[in-house]
Tab-separated table of C-alpha atoms in Angstrom:
chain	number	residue	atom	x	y	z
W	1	UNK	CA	31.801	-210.125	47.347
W	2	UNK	CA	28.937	-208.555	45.771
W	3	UNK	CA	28.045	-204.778	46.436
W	4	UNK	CA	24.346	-203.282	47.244
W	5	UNK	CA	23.818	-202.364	43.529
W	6	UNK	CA	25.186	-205.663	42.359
W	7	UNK	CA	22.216	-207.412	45.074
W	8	UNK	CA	19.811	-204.476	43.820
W	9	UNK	CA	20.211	-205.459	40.148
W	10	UNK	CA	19.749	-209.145	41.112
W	11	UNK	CA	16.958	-209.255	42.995
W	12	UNK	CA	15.055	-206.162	40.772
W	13	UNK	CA	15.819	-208.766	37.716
W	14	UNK	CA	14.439	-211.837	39.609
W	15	UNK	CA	11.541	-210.337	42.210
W	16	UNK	CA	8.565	-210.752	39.642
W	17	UNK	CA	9.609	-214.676	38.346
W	18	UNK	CA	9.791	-215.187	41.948
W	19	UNK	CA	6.746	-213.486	42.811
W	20	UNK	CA	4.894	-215.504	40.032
W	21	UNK	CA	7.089	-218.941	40.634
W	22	UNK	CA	5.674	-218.553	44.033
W	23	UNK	CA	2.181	-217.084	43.936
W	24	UNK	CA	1.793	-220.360	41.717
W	25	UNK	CA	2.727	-222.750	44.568
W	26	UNK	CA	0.788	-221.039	46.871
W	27	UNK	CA	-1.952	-219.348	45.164
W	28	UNK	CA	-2.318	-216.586	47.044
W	29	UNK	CA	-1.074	-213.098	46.217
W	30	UNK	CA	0.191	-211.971	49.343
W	31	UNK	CA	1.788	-215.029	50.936
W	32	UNK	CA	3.834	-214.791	48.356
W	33	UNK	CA	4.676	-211.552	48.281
W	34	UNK	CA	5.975	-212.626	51.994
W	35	UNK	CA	7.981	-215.632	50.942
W	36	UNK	CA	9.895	-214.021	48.253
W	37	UNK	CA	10.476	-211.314	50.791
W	38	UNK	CA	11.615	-213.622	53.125
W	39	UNK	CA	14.085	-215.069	50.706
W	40	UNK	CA	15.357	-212.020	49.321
W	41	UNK	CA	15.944	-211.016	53.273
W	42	UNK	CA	17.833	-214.419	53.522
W	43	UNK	CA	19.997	-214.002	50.133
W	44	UNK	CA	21.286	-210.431	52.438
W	45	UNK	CA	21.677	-212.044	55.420
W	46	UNK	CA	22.951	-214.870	55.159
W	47	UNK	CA	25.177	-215.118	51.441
W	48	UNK	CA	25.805	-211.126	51.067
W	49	UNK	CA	29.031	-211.743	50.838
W	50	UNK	CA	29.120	-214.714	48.049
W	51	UNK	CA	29.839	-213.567	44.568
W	52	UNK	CA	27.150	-212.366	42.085
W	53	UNK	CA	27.412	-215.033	40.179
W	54	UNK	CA	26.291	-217.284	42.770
W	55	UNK	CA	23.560	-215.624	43.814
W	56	UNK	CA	20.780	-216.934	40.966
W	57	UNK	CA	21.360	-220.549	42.432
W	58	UNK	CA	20.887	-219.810	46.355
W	59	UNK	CA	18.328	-217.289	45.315
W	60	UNK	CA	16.091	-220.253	43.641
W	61	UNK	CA	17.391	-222.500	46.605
W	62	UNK	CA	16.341	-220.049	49.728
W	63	UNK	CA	12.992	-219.863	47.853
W	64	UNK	CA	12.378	-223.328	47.479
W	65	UNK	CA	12.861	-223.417	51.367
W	66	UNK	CA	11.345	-220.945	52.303
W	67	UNK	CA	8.108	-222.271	50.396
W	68	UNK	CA	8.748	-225.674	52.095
W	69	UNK	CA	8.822	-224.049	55.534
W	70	UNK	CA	5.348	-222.139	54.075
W	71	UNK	CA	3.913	-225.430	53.453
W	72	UNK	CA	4.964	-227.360	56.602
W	73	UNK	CA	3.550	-224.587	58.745
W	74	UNK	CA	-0.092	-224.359	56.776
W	75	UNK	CA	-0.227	-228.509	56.710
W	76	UNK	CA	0.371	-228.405	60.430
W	77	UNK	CA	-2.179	-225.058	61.144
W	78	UNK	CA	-4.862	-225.870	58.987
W	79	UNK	CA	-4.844	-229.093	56.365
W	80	UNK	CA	-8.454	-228.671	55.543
W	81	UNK	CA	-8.054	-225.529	54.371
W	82	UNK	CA	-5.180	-226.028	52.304
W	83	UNK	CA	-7.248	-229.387	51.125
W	84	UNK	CA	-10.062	-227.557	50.085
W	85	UNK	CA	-8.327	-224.831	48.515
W	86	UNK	CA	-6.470	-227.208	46.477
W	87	UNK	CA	-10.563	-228.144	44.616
W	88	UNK	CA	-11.192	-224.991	43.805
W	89	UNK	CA	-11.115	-223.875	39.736
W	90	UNK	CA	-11.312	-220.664	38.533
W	91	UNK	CA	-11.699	-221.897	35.020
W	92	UNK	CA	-13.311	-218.974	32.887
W	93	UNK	CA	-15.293	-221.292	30.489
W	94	UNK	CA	-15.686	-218.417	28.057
W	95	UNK	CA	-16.625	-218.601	24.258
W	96	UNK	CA	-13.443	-217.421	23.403
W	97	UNK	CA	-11.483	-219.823	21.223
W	98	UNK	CA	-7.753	-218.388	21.751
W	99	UNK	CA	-5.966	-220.396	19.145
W	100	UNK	CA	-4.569	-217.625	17.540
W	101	UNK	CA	-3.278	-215.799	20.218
W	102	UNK	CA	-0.354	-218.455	21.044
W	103	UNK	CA	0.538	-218.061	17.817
W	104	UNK	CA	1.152	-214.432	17.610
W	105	UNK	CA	2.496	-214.790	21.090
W	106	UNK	CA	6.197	-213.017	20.254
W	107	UNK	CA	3.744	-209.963	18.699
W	108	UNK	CA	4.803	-208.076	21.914
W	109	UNK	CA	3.908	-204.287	20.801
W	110	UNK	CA	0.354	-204.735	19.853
W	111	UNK	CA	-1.854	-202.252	20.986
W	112	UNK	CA	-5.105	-203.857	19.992
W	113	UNK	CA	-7.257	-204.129	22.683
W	114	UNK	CA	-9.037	-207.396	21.673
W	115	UNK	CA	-5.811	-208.729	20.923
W	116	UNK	CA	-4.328	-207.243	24.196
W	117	UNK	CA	-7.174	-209.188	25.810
W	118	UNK	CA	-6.678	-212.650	23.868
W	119	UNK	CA	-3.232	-212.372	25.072
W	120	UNK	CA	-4.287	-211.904	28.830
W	121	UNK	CA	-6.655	-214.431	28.755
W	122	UNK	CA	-4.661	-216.683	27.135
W	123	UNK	CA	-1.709	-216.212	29.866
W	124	UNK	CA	-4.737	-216.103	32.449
W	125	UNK	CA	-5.155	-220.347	31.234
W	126	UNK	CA	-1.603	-221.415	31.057
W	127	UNK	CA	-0.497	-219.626	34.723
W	128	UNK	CA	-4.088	-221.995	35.631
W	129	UNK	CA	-2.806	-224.763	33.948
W	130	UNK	CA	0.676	-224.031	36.134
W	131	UNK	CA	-0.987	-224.261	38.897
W	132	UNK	CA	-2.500	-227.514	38.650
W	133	UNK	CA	0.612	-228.731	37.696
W	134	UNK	CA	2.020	-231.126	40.054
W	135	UNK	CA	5.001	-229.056	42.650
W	136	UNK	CA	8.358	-231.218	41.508
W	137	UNK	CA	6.800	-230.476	37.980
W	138	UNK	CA	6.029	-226.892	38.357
W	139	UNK	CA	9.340	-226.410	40.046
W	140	UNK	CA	11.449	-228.036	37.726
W	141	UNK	CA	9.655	-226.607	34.612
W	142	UNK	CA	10.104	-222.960	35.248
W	143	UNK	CA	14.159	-223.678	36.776
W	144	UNK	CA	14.465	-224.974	33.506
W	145	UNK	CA	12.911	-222.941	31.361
W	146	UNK	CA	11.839	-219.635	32.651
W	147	UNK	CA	14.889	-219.019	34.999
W	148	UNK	CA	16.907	-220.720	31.911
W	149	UNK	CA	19.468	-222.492	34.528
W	150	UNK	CA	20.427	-225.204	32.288
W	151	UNK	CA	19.484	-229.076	33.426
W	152	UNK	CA	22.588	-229.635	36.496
W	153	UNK	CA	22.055	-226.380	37.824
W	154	UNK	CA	18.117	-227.130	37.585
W	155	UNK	CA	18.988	-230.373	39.623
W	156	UNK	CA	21.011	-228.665	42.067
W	157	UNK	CA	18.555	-226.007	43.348
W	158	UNK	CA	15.809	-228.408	43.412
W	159	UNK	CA	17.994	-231.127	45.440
W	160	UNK	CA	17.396	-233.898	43.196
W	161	UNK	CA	19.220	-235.838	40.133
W	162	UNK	CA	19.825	-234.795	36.374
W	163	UNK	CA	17.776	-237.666	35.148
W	164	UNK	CA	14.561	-236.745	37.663
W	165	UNK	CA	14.843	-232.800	36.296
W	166	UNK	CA	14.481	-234.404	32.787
W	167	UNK	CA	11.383	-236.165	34.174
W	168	UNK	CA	9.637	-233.736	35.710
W	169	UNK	CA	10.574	-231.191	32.775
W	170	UNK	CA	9.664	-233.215	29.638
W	171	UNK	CA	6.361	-234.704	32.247
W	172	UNK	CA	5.576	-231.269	33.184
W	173	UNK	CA	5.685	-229.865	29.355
W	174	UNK	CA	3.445	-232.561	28.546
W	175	UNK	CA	0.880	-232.039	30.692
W	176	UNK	CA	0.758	-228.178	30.295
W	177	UNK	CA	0.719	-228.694	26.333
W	178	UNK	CA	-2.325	-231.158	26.876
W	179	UNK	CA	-4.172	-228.941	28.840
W	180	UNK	CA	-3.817	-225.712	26.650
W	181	UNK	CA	-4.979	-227.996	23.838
W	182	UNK	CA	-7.904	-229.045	26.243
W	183	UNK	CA	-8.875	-225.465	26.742
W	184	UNK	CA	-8.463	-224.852	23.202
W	185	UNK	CA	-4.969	-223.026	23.172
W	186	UNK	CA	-3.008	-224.244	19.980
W	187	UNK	CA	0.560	-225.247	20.737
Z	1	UNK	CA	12.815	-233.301	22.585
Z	2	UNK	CA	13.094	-230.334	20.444
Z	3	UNK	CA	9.169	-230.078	20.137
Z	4	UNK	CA	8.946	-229.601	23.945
Z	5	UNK	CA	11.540	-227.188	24.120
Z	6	UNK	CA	10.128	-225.026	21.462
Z	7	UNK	CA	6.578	-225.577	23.209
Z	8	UNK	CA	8.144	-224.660	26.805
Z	9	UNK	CA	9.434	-221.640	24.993
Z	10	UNK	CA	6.621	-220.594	23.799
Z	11	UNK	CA	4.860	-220.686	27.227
Z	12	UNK	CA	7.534	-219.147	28.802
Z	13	UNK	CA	7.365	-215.895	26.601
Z	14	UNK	CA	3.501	-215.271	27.103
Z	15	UNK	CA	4.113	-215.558	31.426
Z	16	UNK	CA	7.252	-213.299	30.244
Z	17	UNK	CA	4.523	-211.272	29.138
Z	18	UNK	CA	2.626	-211.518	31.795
Z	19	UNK	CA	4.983	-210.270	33.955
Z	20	UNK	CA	4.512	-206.660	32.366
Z	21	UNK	CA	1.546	-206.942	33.762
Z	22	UNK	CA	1.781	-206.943	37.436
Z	23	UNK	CA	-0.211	-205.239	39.620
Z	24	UNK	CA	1.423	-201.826	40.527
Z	25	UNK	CA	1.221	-202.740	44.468
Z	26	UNK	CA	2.418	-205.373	44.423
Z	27	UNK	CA	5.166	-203.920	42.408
Z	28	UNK	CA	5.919	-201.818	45.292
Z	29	UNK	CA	6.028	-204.519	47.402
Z	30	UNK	CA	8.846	-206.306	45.358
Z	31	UNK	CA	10.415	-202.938	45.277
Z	32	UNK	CA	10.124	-202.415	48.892
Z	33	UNK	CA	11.554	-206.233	49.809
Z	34	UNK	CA	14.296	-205.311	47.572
Z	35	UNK	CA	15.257	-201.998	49.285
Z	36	UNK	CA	14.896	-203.524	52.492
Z	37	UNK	CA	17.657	-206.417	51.739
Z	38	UNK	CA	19.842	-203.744	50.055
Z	39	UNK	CA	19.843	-202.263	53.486
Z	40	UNK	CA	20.279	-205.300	55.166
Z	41	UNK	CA	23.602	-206.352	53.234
Z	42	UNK	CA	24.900	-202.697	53.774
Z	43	UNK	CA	24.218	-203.001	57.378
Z	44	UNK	CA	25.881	-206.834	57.539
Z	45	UNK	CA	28.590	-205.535	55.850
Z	46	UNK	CA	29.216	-202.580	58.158
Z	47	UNK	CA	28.648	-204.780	61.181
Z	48	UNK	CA	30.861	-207.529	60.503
Z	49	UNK	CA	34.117	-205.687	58.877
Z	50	UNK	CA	36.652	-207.574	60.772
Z	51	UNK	CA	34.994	-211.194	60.304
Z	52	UNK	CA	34.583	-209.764	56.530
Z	53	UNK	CA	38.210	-208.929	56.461
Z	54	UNK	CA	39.444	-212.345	57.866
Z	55	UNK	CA	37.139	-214.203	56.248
Z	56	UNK	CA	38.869	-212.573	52.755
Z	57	UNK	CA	42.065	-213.343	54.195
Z	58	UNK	CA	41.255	-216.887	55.055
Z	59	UNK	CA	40.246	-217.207	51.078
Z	60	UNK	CA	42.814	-215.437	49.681
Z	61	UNK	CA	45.566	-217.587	51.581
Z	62	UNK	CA	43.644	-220.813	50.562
Z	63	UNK	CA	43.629	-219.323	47.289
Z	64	UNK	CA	47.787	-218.940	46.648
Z	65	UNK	CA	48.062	-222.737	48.647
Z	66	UNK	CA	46.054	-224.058	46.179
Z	67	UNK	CA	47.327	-222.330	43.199
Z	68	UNK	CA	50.882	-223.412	44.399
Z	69	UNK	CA	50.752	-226.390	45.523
Z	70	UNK	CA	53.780	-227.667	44.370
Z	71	UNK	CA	55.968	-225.248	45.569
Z	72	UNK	CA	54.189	-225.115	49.064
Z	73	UNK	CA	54.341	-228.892	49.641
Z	74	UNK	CA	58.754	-228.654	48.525
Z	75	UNK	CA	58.596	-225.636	50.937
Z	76	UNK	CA	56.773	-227.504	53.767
Z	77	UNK	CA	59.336	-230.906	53.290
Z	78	UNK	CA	61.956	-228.397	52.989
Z	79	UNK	CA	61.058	-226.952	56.336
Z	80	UNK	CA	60.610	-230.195	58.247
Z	81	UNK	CA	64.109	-231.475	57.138
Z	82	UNK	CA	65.545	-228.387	58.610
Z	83	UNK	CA	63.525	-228.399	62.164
Z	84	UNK	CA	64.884	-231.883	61.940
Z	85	UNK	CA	68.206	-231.334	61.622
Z	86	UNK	CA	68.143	-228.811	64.082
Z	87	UNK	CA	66.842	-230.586	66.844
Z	88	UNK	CA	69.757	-233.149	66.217
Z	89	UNK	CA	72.244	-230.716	66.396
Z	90	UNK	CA	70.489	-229.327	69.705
Z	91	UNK	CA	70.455	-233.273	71.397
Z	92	UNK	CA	73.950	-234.341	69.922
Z	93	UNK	CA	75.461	-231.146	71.073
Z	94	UNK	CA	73.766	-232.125	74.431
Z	95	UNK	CA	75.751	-235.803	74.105
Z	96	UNK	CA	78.914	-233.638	73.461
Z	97	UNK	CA	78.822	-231.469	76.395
Z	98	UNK	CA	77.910	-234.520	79.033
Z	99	UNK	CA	80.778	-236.555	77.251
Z	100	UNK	CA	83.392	-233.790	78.244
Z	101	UNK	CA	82.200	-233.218	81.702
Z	102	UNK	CA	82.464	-236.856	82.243
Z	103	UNK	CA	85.831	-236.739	80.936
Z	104	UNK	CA	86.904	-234.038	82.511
Z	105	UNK	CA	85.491	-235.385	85.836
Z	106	UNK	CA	87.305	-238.655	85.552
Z	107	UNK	CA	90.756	-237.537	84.028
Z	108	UNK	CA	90.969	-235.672	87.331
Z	109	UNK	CA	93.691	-238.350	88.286
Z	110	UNK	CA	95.366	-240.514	86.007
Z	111	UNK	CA	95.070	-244.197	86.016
Z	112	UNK	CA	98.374	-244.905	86.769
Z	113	UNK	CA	98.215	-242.673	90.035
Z	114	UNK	CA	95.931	-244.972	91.494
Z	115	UNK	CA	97.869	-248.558	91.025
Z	116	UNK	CA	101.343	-246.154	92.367
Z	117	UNK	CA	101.457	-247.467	95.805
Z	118	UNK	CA	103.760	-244.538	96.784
Z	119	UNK	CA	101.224	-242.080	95.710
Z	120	UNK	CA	98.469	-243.844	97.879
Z	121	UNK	CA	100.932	-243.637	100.977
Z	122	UNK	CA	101.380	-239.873	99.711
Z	123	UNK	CA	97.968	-238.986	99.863
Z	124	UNK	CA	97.209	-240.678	103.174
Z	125	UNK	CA	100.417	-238.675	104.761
Z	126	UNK	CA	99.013	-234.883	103.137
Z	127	UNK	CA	95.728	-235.846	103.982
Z	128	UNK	CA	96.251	-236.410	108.040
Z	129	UNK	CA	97.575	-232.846	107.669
């Protein structure tokens, strides 16, 4: 059984992927902030007493519920909304050609501000480009790759088989890579 | 294969990056969520000791069955064979018992005394007095 630090180390290691993962799916800020504090309530309640090690897999699963539930609800209160959200682009069509700036992406402890701000915007298009991202894709790209759970366990949170994860991952990489290029982002 | 992983990596870093980045309330509101379930589990856990308890028990039984199968399953043949052999001790013993009364109850007279024609005229004569 896992302890309160042993939860407290989890979730403080997970909270802002899940924040992001979620804010993504939703697009807004503070629903999000509510569904991964739903889930995190949840992971407590109801599988405090599993083993640490388990924890990383129901976390991702609760989630992925609890942004189902999310969704069912909004459909059902207000589809236009959610339809007419769903046009709306915050593209910044800026000058800014930020080629470079993928490239000295692992040059973490720069403290040039231009470069500081190439890095934001660039990270500003790709999180857009997430976003537009289809939701199996989006899910199954950052299980994958940003929570690093390797291709079974990537299949298991999201429900579906091996074979679709590969789909959705090597579809979803795709995509984002042809959309950085379209905004001008070098891969 | 190897080109999208290395791209996927790379896009994975700069959101790593961007995490750094988050707005400081809603930083506090992670943090907050986070205390909040903390609390929760501690509560759970203090509510529920006994379920907690038998619930480990349960496991850890499970556990030493499963890790000894082998033994347990000889152990479980081992113990119906005995029950077994009990129980027909306990019925033939029964048999036994009922065998002897009946015995008992019907060597009351001998054979023979019943085919003596003197005893019969014996009993008749005692019995008018």
């Amino acid at each position: 059984m896992a302890t309160s630090q042993e939860l407290s180390d989890f979730l403080a290691e997970v909270e802002r992927r899940a924040f992001k993962q979620t804010a993504y799916a939703v697009r807004d800020d503070h629903v999000a902030l509510d569904i991964v504090q739903d889930a995190m309530l949840k992971l407590a309640q109801s599988y405090g007493e599993r083993p640490v090690t388990e924890y990383p897999m129901l976390f991702q699963r609760i989630l992925q519920n609890t942004m189902r539930d999310y969704w069912r609800r909004q459909k059902v209160r207000n589809l236009w909304t959610t339809l007419f959200s769903s046009f709306t682009s915050n593209d910044d069509d800026d000058e800014h050609d930020p080629l470079e700036t993928l490239a000295s992406a692992n040059q973490q402890d720069s403290n040039e501000p231009l470069e500081q701000l190439e890095r934001s915007q660039t990270i500003a298009i790709i999180e857009q480009a997430l976003q537009k991202l289809p939701a199996r894709q989006r899910e199954a790209f950052i299980l994958r790759y940003w929570e690093d759970m390797d291709v079974a366990e990537t299949a298991a949170a999201m429900g579906c088989s091996q074979g679709s994860v590969k789909t959705h991952c090597s579809r979803a990489v795709h995509t984002l890579a042809a959309m950085l290029e379209k905004q001008g982002v070098e891969r | 294969m190897n080109q999208e992983h290395e791209t996927a990596k790379k896009i994975v870093g700069l959101l790593d990056q961007g995490l750094t980045k988050l707005d400081t309330k809603i930083v506090a509101r992670l943090a907050s969520a986070r205390s909040q379930a903390v609390t929760l589990l501690a509560e759970h856990v203090q509510s529920q000791p006994v379920t907690v308890g038998y619930h480990a028990l349960m496991r850890q039984a499970a556990d030493y069955f499963h890790g000894h199968r082998g033994w347990m399953s000889a152990a479980l043949v081992c113990g119906v064979i005995l029950v077994a052999f009990v129980a027909t001790q306990q019925l033939s013993g029964k048999q036994t018992v009922e065998q002897g009364d009946a015995f008992l109850l019907a060597s009351e007279l001998p054979p023979e005394a019943y085919l003596d024609k003197g005893f019969d005229a014996w009993l008749k004569h005692s019995s008018r007095h």
